[in-house]
Coordinates of C-alpha atoms and ligand atoms in Angstrom, one line a residue:
M1 CA 73.8 -9.9 49.2
T2 CA 72.6 -6.5 47.9
V3 CA 74.9 -4.7 46.4
V4 CA 75.0 -0.7 47.8
P5 CA 77.1 2.1 44.8
S6 CA 79.4 3.6 46.8
H7 CA 78.4 7.2 46.0
A8 CA 74.8 6.0 47.5
V9 CA 76.9 5.4 51.1
G10 CA 78.1 8.9 51.3
R11 CA 81.4 9.6 51.8
V12 CA 83.9 6.9 51.0
A13 CA 87.3 6.7 51.3
A14 CA 89.9 7.4 48.5
G15 CA 91.4 5.1 46.0
V16 CA 87.3 2.9 46.6
F17 CA 85.8 2.5 43.1
D18 CA 82.5 0.9 42.5
S19 CA 84.3 -1.2 39.0
V20 CA 87.3 -1.8 37.5
T21 CA 85.8 1.4 34.2
D22 CA 86.5 4.2 37.8
A23 CA 89.5 2.7 38.9
V24 CA 91.7 3.7 35.7
G25 CA 93.4 6.8 36.2
N26 CA 95.5 8.5 39.5
T27 CA 98.6 7.4 38.7
P28 CA 102.0 8.1 41.0
L29 CA 104.7 10.2 40.2
V30 CA 107.6 8.8 41.2
R31 CA 111.1 10.7 40.7
L32 CA 114.7 9.6 38.8
N33 CA 117.0 9.4 41.5
R34 CA 120.5 6.8 40.4
V35 CA 120.2 7.3 36.5
V36 CA 119.9 10.7 36.3
D37 CA 123.4 10.9 36.9
D38 CA 124.5 14.3 37.8
I39 CA 121.3 15.8 35.6
R40 CA 120.2 18.7 38.7
A41 CA 116.8 19.4 36.8
T42 CA 114.1 16.5 39.0
V43 CA 112.4 14.0 36.8
Y44 CA 108.6 12.8 37.7
V45 CA 108.1 9.4 36.1
K46 CA 104.9 8.7 36.0
L47 CA 103.8 4.6 36.6
E48 CA 101.0 3.5 33.9
Y49 CA 101.5 0.6 34.0
L50 CA 99.7 0.7 37.4
N51 CA 96.4 1.2 35.9
P52 CA 94.1 -1.7 36.5
G53 CA 94.6 -2.8 32.9
G54 CA 98.5 -2.4 32.9
S55 CA 99.0 0.6 30.6
V56 CA 98.6 4.1 29.7
K57 CA 95.5 2.6 27.1
D58 CA 93.6 2.7 29.7
R59 CA 92.8 5.8 29.6
A60 CA 91.9 6.0 26.2
A61 CA 90.6 2.7 26.1
R62 CA 87.5 4.7 28.9
G63 CA 87.6 7.4 26.9
M64 CA 86.8 6.2 23.4
L65 CA 83.5 3.5 25.2
L66 CA 82.2 5.3 27.6
A67 CA 81.4 8.1 24.6
A68 CA 80.1 5.4 21.7
E69 CA 77.3 4.3 25.1
A70 CA 77.1 8.2 25.1
S71 CA 76.6 8.3 20.9
G72 CA 74.4 4.4 21.0
E73 CA 77.3 3.6 18.6
L74 CA 78.1 0.6 20.9
R75 CA 74.5 -0.7 22.5
P76 CA 74.5 -4.1 25.6
G77 CA 75.5 -7.0 23.8
G78 CA 78.2 -5.5 21.3
T79 CA 81.0 -6.5 20.3
V80 CA 84.4 -4.4 21.1
V81 CA 86.7 -4.5 18.5
E82 CA 89.9 -2.7 18.3
A83 CA 93.1 -3.5 15.9
T84 CA 96.2 -3.0 18.5
S85 CA 99.6 -4.0 19.4
G86 CA 98.5 -4.7 21.9
N87 CA 97.9 -2.1 25.5
T88 CA 94.6 -0.6 23.7
G89 CA 92.4 -4.3 23.7
L90 CA 93.9 -4.3 27.4
G91 CA 92.5 -1.9 29.1
L92 CA 89.3 -1.8 25.8
A93 CA 89.3 -5.6 26.7
A94 CA 89.1 -5.6 30.4
I95 CA 86.3 -2.3 30.3
A96 CA 84.4 -4.4 28.5
A97 CA 84.3 -7.6 30.5
A98 CA 83.6 -5.6 32.8
R99 CA 80.7 -3.9 31.1
G100 CA 78.9 -6.9 29.6
Y101 CA 80.7 -6.6 25.9
R102 CA 82.5 -9.0 23.6
S103 CA 86.4 -7.9 22.5
I104 CA 87.8 -9.3 19.4
V105 CA 91.4 -7.5 19.8
V106 CA 93.6 -7.5 16.0
V107 CA 97.4 -7.7 16.5
P108 CA 100.5 -7.3 14.5
D109 CA 102.0 -10.0 14.4
K110 CA 105.3 -9.4 16.3
V111 CA 103.3 -8.4 20.2
S112 CA 105.2 -10.3 22.3
E113 CA 103.2 -14.0 23.3
E114 CA 102.7 -12.6 26.9
K115 CA 100.6 -9.7 25.9
K116 CA 98.8 -12.5 23.7
A117 CA 98.4 -14.5 26.4
L118 CA 96.7 -11.1 28.6
L119 CA 94.6 -10.4 25.7
R120 CA 92.8 -14.1 26.2
A121 CA 92.9 -14.3 29.6
H122 CA 91.0 -11.5 30.1
G123 CA 88.3 -12.8 28.3
A124 CA 89.4 -11.4 24.7
E125 CA 89.0 -13.3 20.9
V126 CA 93.2 -12.7 19.5
H127 CA 92.7 -12.5 16.4
V128 CA 97.2 -12.4 14.7
T129 CA 97.5 -10.5 11.8
P130 CA 101.3 -11.0 10.0
G131 CA 104.0 -8.1 9.8
L132 CA 104.8 -5.8 7.1
R133 CA 101.9 -5.1 5.1
P134 CA 101.6 -2.1 3.8
V135 CA 98.3 -0.3 4.9
D136 CA 96.2 -0.8 2.7
H137 CA 97.1 -4.3 2.1
P138 CA 94.3 -6.6 3.0
E139 CA 95.8 -8.8 5.4
H140 CA 96.8 -5.3 7.1
L141 CA 95.8 -4.8 11.1
R142 CA 93.2 -2.1 10.7
S143 CA 91.9 -3.9 6.9
V144 CA 91.2 -7.3 9.1
A145 CA 89.6 -5.3 12.3
L146 CA 87.2 -2.8 9.7
R147 CA 85.3 -6.7 7.5
L148 CA 85.8 -8.5 11.1
V149 CA 83.3 -5.4 11.6
E150 CA 81.4 -5.8 9.1
E151 CA 80.4 -9.0 9.2
I152 CA 79.3 -9.1 13.2
P153 CA 76.0 -6.9 14.5
G154 CA 76.4 -4.6 16.9
A155 CA 80.2 -4.2 16.3
W156 CA 81.3 -1.7 17.4
F157 CA 85.3 -0.3 15.8
A158 CA 87.2 1.6 18.7
G159 CA 89.6 3.5 15.9
Q160 CA 92.0 4.7 18.0
Y161 CA 94.4 6.7 14.9
D162 CA 91.5 8.7 14.4
N163 CA 89.3 8.2 17.5
A164 CA 88.5 12.0 19.3
A165 CA 87.6 10.3 22.4
N166 CA 91.3 9.1 22.8
P167 CA 93.2 12.6 22.7
A168 CA 90.1 13.5 25.1
A169 CA 90.8 11.3 27.7
H170 CA 94.6 12.1 28.1
R171 CA 93.1 16.1 28.4
A172 CA 90.8 15.0 31.0
T173 CA 92.6 13.3 33.1
T174 CA 96.2 12.7 32.5
G175 CA 97.8 16.0 31.9
P176 CA 95.1 17.5 35.5
E177 CA 97.0 14.6 37.2
I178 CA 100.2 15.7 35.8
W179 CA 99.8 19.8 37.3
G180 CA 97.6 18.9 40.1
Q181 CA 100.6 16.4 40.9
T182 CA 103.6 18.6 40.7
G183 CA 100.9 22.4 42.1
G184 CA 102.0 23.8 39.3
R185 CA 105.6 23.0 38.6
V186 CA 106.2 20.7 35.5
T187 CA 107.9 22.6 32.6
H188 CA 108.7 20.0 30.4
F189 CA 106.1 17.3 29.4
V190 CA 107.8 13.6 27.3
A191 CA 106.5 11.1 25.8
G192 CA 106.5 8.7 23.0
I193 CA 104.1 8.6 20.2
G194 CA 101.6 6.5 19.1
T195 CA 98.6 7.0 18.1
G196 CA 99.1 10.3 19.5
G197 CA 96.9 10.3 21.9
T198 CA 98.8 10.7 25.3
I199 CA 101.4 13.9 23.9
T200 CA 98.4 15.8 21.8
G201 CA 95.9 15.1 25.1
A202 CA 98.0 15.6 28.3
G203 CA 100.7 17.8 26.2
E204 CA 97.6 20.8 25.4
Y205 CA 96.0 20.4 28.8
L206 CA 99.8 21.6 30.2
K207 CA 100.6 23.8 27.7
E208 CA 96.6 25.3 28.4
A209 CA 97.2 25.0 32.3
S210 CA 100.2 26.8 32.7
G211 CA 99.7 29.4 30.4
G212 CA 102.6 28.7 27.6
V213 CA 105.0 27.6 29.7
V214 CA 105.2 23.8 29.9
R215 CA 107.5 22.5 26.5
V216 CA 106.4 19.0 25.1
I217 CA 108.5 16.8 23.6
G218 CA 108.2 13.9 21.4
A219 CA 109.8 10.4 22.5
D220 CA 110.7 8.9 19.1
P221 CA 112.2 6.1 18.1
Q222 CA 115.6 6.3 15.5
T223 CA 114.1 5.0 12.3
S224 CA 110.2 6.8 12.9
V225 CA 108.7 8.8 10.8
Y226 CA 107.7 11.3 13.8
G227 CA 110.9 12.9 14.0
G228 CA 112.2 12.7 10.5
G229 CA 113.3 9.2 10.2
D230 CA 112.9 7.4 6.8
G231 CA 110.1 4.9 8.0
R232 CA 112.1 1.9 8.7
I233 CA 110.9 -1.1 11.0
W234 CA 112.7 -0.5 14.8
Y235 CA 112.5 -2.9 17.7
V236 CA 111.0 -0.8 21.0
E237 CA 107.5 -2.1 20.3
A238 CA 104.0 0.4 20.1
V239 CA 105.5 4.0 19.8
G240 CA 106.6 5.5 16.6
H241 CA 105.3 5.8 12.4
F242 CA 106.5 2.5 10.8
L243 CA 106.3 3.2 7.1
H244 CA 106.3 0.2 4.4
P245 CA 108.2 1.2 1.4
E246 CA 104.2 -0.4 -0.3
T247 CA 102.3 2.4 1.0
E248 CA 101.4 5.1 -0.9
A249 CA 100.0 7.9 1.2
D250 CA 101.2 8.4 5.0
V251 CA 98.8 9.8 6.6
W252 CA 99.2 10.3 10.1
P253 CA 97.2 9.6 12.7
E254 CA 94.0 11.6 14.1
S255 CA 94.8 11.8 17.6
Y256 CA 97.9 13.5 17.2
H257 CA 98.2 16.5 16.7
V258 CA 101.7 18.5 15.6
D259 CA 101.3 21.2 16.7
V260 CA 101.9 19.9 20.1
V261 CA 104.8 18.6 20.3
D262 CA 107.9 21.6 20.3
R263 CA 110.8 19.0 19.7
I264 CA 110.9 15.4 19.4
E265 CA 113.7 13.6 20.3
R266 CA 115.1 10.1 18.5
I267 CA 116.7 7.6 20.3
P268 CA 118.1 4.0 19.0
D269 CA 116.6 1.2 20.5
A270 CA 120.1 0.3 22.2
E271 CA 119.7 3.9 24.2
A272 CA 116.6 3.2 25.3
I273 CA 116.3 -1.0 26.3
R274 CA 119.9 -0.6 27.7
L275 CA 118.3 2.6 29.8
L276 CA 115.4 -0.1 30.6
H277 CA 117.8 -2.2 32.5
R278 CA 119.1 0.0 34.2
I279 CA 116.2 1.8 35.7
A280 CA 115.0 -1.9 37.3
R281 CA 118.9 -2.4 39.3
E282 CA 119.0 1.1 39.9
E283 CA 115.5 3.0 40.3
G284 CA 114.0 -0.6 41.0
L285 CA 111.2 0.2 38.4
L286 CA 109.8 -2.8 35.2
L287 CA 109.1 -0.5 32.6
G288 CA 108.4 -1.7 29.0
G289 CA 110.2 -0.7 25.5
S290 CA 108.3 3.0 24.7
S291 CA 109.3 3.4 28.7
G292 CA 113.0 3.2 28.0
T293 CA 112.4 5.7 24.6
A294 CA 110.7 7.8 26.2
I295 CA 113.6 7.7 30.1
A296 CA 115.3 8.3 27.3
A297 CA 113.9 11.5 25.7
A298 CA 113.7 12.8 29.5
L299 CA 117.1 12.7 30.6
R300 CA 118.9 14.2 26.8
T301 CA 116.2 16.5 27.7
A302 CA 116.6 17.1 31.8
R303 CA 120.5 17.8 31.4
A304 CA 120.8 21.1 29.8
L305 CA 118.3 21.9 32.9
G306 CA 119.0 23.9 35.7
P307 CA 117.7 22.6 39.2
E308 CA 114.7 24.5 39.1
E309 CA 112.7 22.7 36.7
V310 CA 110.8 19.5 36.0
V311 CA 110.6 16.8 33.5
V312 CA 106.9 14.7 33.8
V313 CA 107.7 11.5 32.0
I314 CA 105.8 8.7 30.6
A315 CA 105.9 5.4 31.1
P316 CA 104.0 3.8 29.5
D317 CA 103.6 -0.4 30.4
S318 CA 105.6 -2.6 32.9
G319 CA 108.6 -5.4 31.5
R320 CA 106.2 -8.4 32.6
A321 CA 104.9 -8.1 29.4
Y322 CA 108.3 -8.4 27.3
L323 CA 110.7 -10.2 29.8
S324 CA 110.8 -12.6 26.1
K325 CA 112.6 -9.4 24.9
Y326 CA 114.0 -6.7 26.3
F327 CA 115.4 -8.8 29.0
S328 CA 115.6 -12.2 27.6
D329 CA 119.8 -12.7 26.9
A330 CA 118.0 -14.4 24.6
W331 CA 116.1 -12.3 22.3
L332 CA 118.4 -9.1 23.0
G333 CA 122.2 -11.5 22.3
A334 CA 120.8 -12.7 18.5
L335 CA 119.7 -9.1 17.8
G336 CA 122.9 -7.4 18.8
F337 CA 121.4 -5.7 22.0
P338 CA 123.1 -4.4 24.7
L339 CA 122.6 -7.5 27.3
T340 CA 121.0 -7.7 30.9
T341 CA 124.3 -8.7 32.4
A342 CA 127.6 -7.9 31.5
V343 CA 129.0 -11.5 30.0
T344 CA 133.3 -12.2 30.8
E345 CA 133.2 -14.3 28.0
P346 CA 134.3 -13.9 24.8
T347 CA 131.2 -12.9 22.5
V348 CA 130.3 -13.2 19.5
G349 CA 131.2 -9.4 19.0
D350 CA 134.4 -10.3 20.2
L351 CA 135.3 -12.6 17.3
V352 CA 134.4 -10.1 14.0
G353 CA 136.0 -6.9 16.1
D354 CA 135.1 -3.7 15.3
V355 CA 131.4 -2.9 13.6
D356 CA 132.1 0.4 12.0
Q357 CA 134.8 -1.1 10.1
L358 CA 132.8 -4.1 8.6
A359 CA 131.2 -4.3 5.0
A360 CA 127.7 -4.8 5.8
P361 CA 126.3 -7.9 3.1
V362 CA 125.1 -7.9 0.0
T363 CA 121.2 -8.3 0.7
L364 CA 118.7 -8.9 -2.0
P365 CA 116.0 -6.2 -2.5
S366 CA 112.2 -8.5 -2.1
G367 CA 111.5 -6.2 -5.3
L368 CA 114.2 -8.2 -7.7
T369 CA 113.1 -11.1 -10.0
V370 CA 115.1 -13.5 -10.3
A371 CA 116.7 -13.5 -13.3
E372 CA 118.4 -10.2 -11.5
A373 CA 118.3 -12.6 -8.2
R374 CA 120.4 -15.3 -9.9
Q375 CA 123.3 -13.2 -11.3
L376 CA 124.0 -11.3 -7.7
V377 CA 123.3 -15.0 -5.9
H378 CA 126.4 -16.5 -8.2
G379 CA 129.8 -18.5 -6.6
T380 CA 128.0 -17.7 -2.5
E381 CA 126.4 -19.1 -0.7
G382 CA 123.3 -17.7 -0.3
L383 CA 121.6 -14.6 0.3
P384 CA 119.1 -12.8 2.4
V385 CA 116.0 -11.4 1.0
A386 CA 115.1 -7.9 2.8
L387 CA 111.7 -5.9 2.4
Q388 CA 112.6 -3.6 -0.6
R389 CA 113.6 -0.2 -0.1
A390 CA 114.3 2.5 -1.9
A391 CA 117.7 4.1 0.7
A392 CA 120.0 0.9 1.5
G393 CA 122.0 0.6 3.5
P394 CA 122.4 -2.3 6.6
S395 CA 118.5 -4.1 6.6
V396 CA 117.2 -4.4 10.1
V397 CA 116.7 -8.1 10.9
A398 CA 113.0 -7.9 11.9
E399 CA 112.8 -6.9 7.6
I400 CA 114.4 -9.8 6.1
L401 CA 111.8 -11.8 4.4
G402 CA 113.3 -14.9 4.1
S403 CA 117.1 -16.3 1.5
V404 CA 117.3 -17.2 -1.5
T405 CA 120.8 -20.0 -3.1
A406 CA 121.5 -20.9 -6.3
A407 CA 119.2 -23.7 -6.2
T408 CA 116.5 -22.5 -4.5
L409 CA 115.5 -20.4 -8.3
A410 CA 116.9 -23.0 -10.1
D411 CA 113.6 -24.1 -11.7
A412 CA 112.0 -20.8 -11.0
P413 CA 110.9 -18.6 -14.1
D414 CA 112.9 -15.8 -14.9
G415 CA 110.6 -12.7 -14.7
D416 CA 109.1 -13.3 -11.5
P417 CA 109.7 -11.4 -8.1
V418 CA 112.4 -13.0 -6.2
S419 CA 110.0 -13.0 -2.6
A420 CA 107.8 -15.6 -4.8
H421 CA 110.6 -17.9 -4.3
L422 CA 112.2 -18.1 -0.9
A423 CA 114.4 -19.9 1.2
A424 CA 113.6 -19.5 4.9
P425 CA 115.6 -16.1 6.1
L426 CA 119.7 -17.4 7.6
P427 CA 119.9 -18.0 11.3
F428 CA 121.8 -14.9 12.9
V429 CA 123.4 -14.3 15.9
G430 CA 124.4 -11.2 17.3
T431 CA 127.7 -9.5 18.4
T432 CA 126.3 -9.1 22.2
E433 CA 125.9 -12.8 22.4
P434 CA 128.5 -15.0 24.1
L435 CA 130.2 -17.3 21.6
R436 CA 130.1 -20.4 22.7
G437 CA 126.1 -20.4 23.4
A438 CA 126.0 -19.1 20.1
V439 CA 127.3 -21.2 18.6
Q440 CA 125.2 -23.8 20.0
R441 CA 122.0 -21.9 18.6
I442 CA 123.1 -22.4 15.7
G443 CA 124.0 -26.5 15.4
D444 CA 124.9 -28.2 12.9
H445 CA 123.3 -25.9 10.5
S446 CA 126.5 -25.0 8.3
G447 CA 127.0 -21.7 5.6
P448 CA 126.5 -19.1 6.0
V449 CA 124.6 -17.0 9.6
L450 CA 123.9 -13.7 9.2
I451 CA 125.8 -10.8 12.1
T452 CA 123.2 -8.7 14.0
H453 CA 124.6 -5.8 15.8
E454 CA 121.6 -3.1 17.1
G455 CA 119.1 -4.7 15.3
R456 CA 120.8 -4.8 12.2
V457 CA 122.9 -7.2 9.8
V458 CA 126.5 -5.8 9.7
A459 CA 128.2 -9.2 8.7
L460 CA 128.1 -12.3 6.8
V461 CA 130.1 -15.4 7.6
D462 CA 129.9 -18.9 7.6
A463 CA 129.1 -21.1 10.3
S464 CA 133.0 -23.2 11.0
C465 CA 134.0 -19.7 11.7
L466 CA 132.3 -19.7 14.6
S467 CA 133.0 -22.9 15.9
A468 CA 136.5 -22.5 14.8
G469 CA 136.3 -19.0 16.8
T470 CA 138.3 -17.2 14.3
V471 CA 137.2 -15.1 11.4
E472 CA 140.1 -14.8 9.4
E473 CA 141.1 -17.9 8.8
H474 CA 138.0 -19.1 7.0
G475 CA 138.4 -15.8 5.3
G476 CA 134.4 -15.2 5.8
L477 CA 133.9 -11.4 6.4
Ligands
LIG1 N1 103.5 3.0 24.5 C1 102.6 2.0 24.6 C2 103.6 0.8 25.1 C3 101.5 1.7 24.4 O1 101.3 1.3 24.0 C4 101.5 2.9 23.2 C5 100.2 3.4 22.9 N2 100.6 2.5 21.1 C6 102.4 3.7 23.4 C7 103.5 4.0 23.9 C8 102.1 5.1 22.8 O2 100.9 6.1 23.7 P1 99.6 7.0 22.0 O3 99.3 6.2 21.4 O4 98.8 7.5 23.5 O5 100.8 7.5 21.2

């Protein structure tokens, strides 16, 4: 059978393409009707999960890959390499497959299992790097990707953080689509910031097209550096800028043009997650975590606006890739995030009471020496050890590297860093978790258990308190 390219057969119906490369973009805008409550402005969500690779990053992937072909950086038989939290890798893997390239994707270990499986299913080779490494560390995502590029002949590093073809793809597609779809009525554009490609390219286009009318609002996780946070870790994947305490120079991506943003809304994970659950149940849209962050920022923005104003917010991907996280009551409950469904039985939160009244437990910073840690662990049954931070505060669960007890430190040399002598992290149970389930989960563990609320450690209790269903009696707090 001879395949006749569609452009050769004259007029082709809209929505018919020669390859997956051409099928990227032209995603729908869908109005939010119920989660807007009494907001008077119109809020449209741009459903980027309807791209062939499943996310907004298909646009950047296509833009970068075609630019590399055009410049000769990527040649037939070549290998596409990228460091990514997953979606750019999926876009690149899909387009690379269709164009005959091999693809290698380096992802951090916090990336959802579903995303890693999807990458492999697209034929990509997946390298998983440990999280919590400073940017200049040899095990950091980017260092691993760059090493692979050096080793593999014909390899090309996409480099979405600093590749001008990333924002350019959004200037050429996302921005004009939004302008056209709203008939030029858009007044506010809201997007999360990962590499910054989406907000920069689409934001700059919309400002120019509207003669400066369109306001551009960044949606950022509460602790991310972009919005002025201290860079501590958060749980919504793929947006924001984490700052490892040992990172010497905090370099922001070139794909992000800070000037395009008029305002940044800082969104706590719990607000994004609660909204995601509502959107799934009340709007029929199953969206990913960063969509929750972005839509929370869009709703905050829209609340102050009148009925003539039109807010467009980017929903970068689908909730299907996060069924084991934001839509899993087991995952949510263990971290103390809102569950997908209301709980009628007693929870861990009922047991510990008002979290604001709890004294956060002692968490040892990873930079202590063994001698210093010994002093602090003395008289306790064990303490968590978390990534060193200048500004202390309740530790984020994901920052906890392990634990120490007097026994684990007994034979350790005094001057060693405590981080070289860690036992496994202590078990944790979340405030939103049904108490019965939490007790079952920790099984026959005895000794200290961490209590989490919205991803942070808020208390340390003895396991027996949980099974007895009371903390006061055992003086565990
Ligand atoms: N949300 C998701 C799910 C993403 O994968 C990304 C890309 N890292 C973003 C938001 C942020 O988009 P951008 O890189 O264009 O800033």
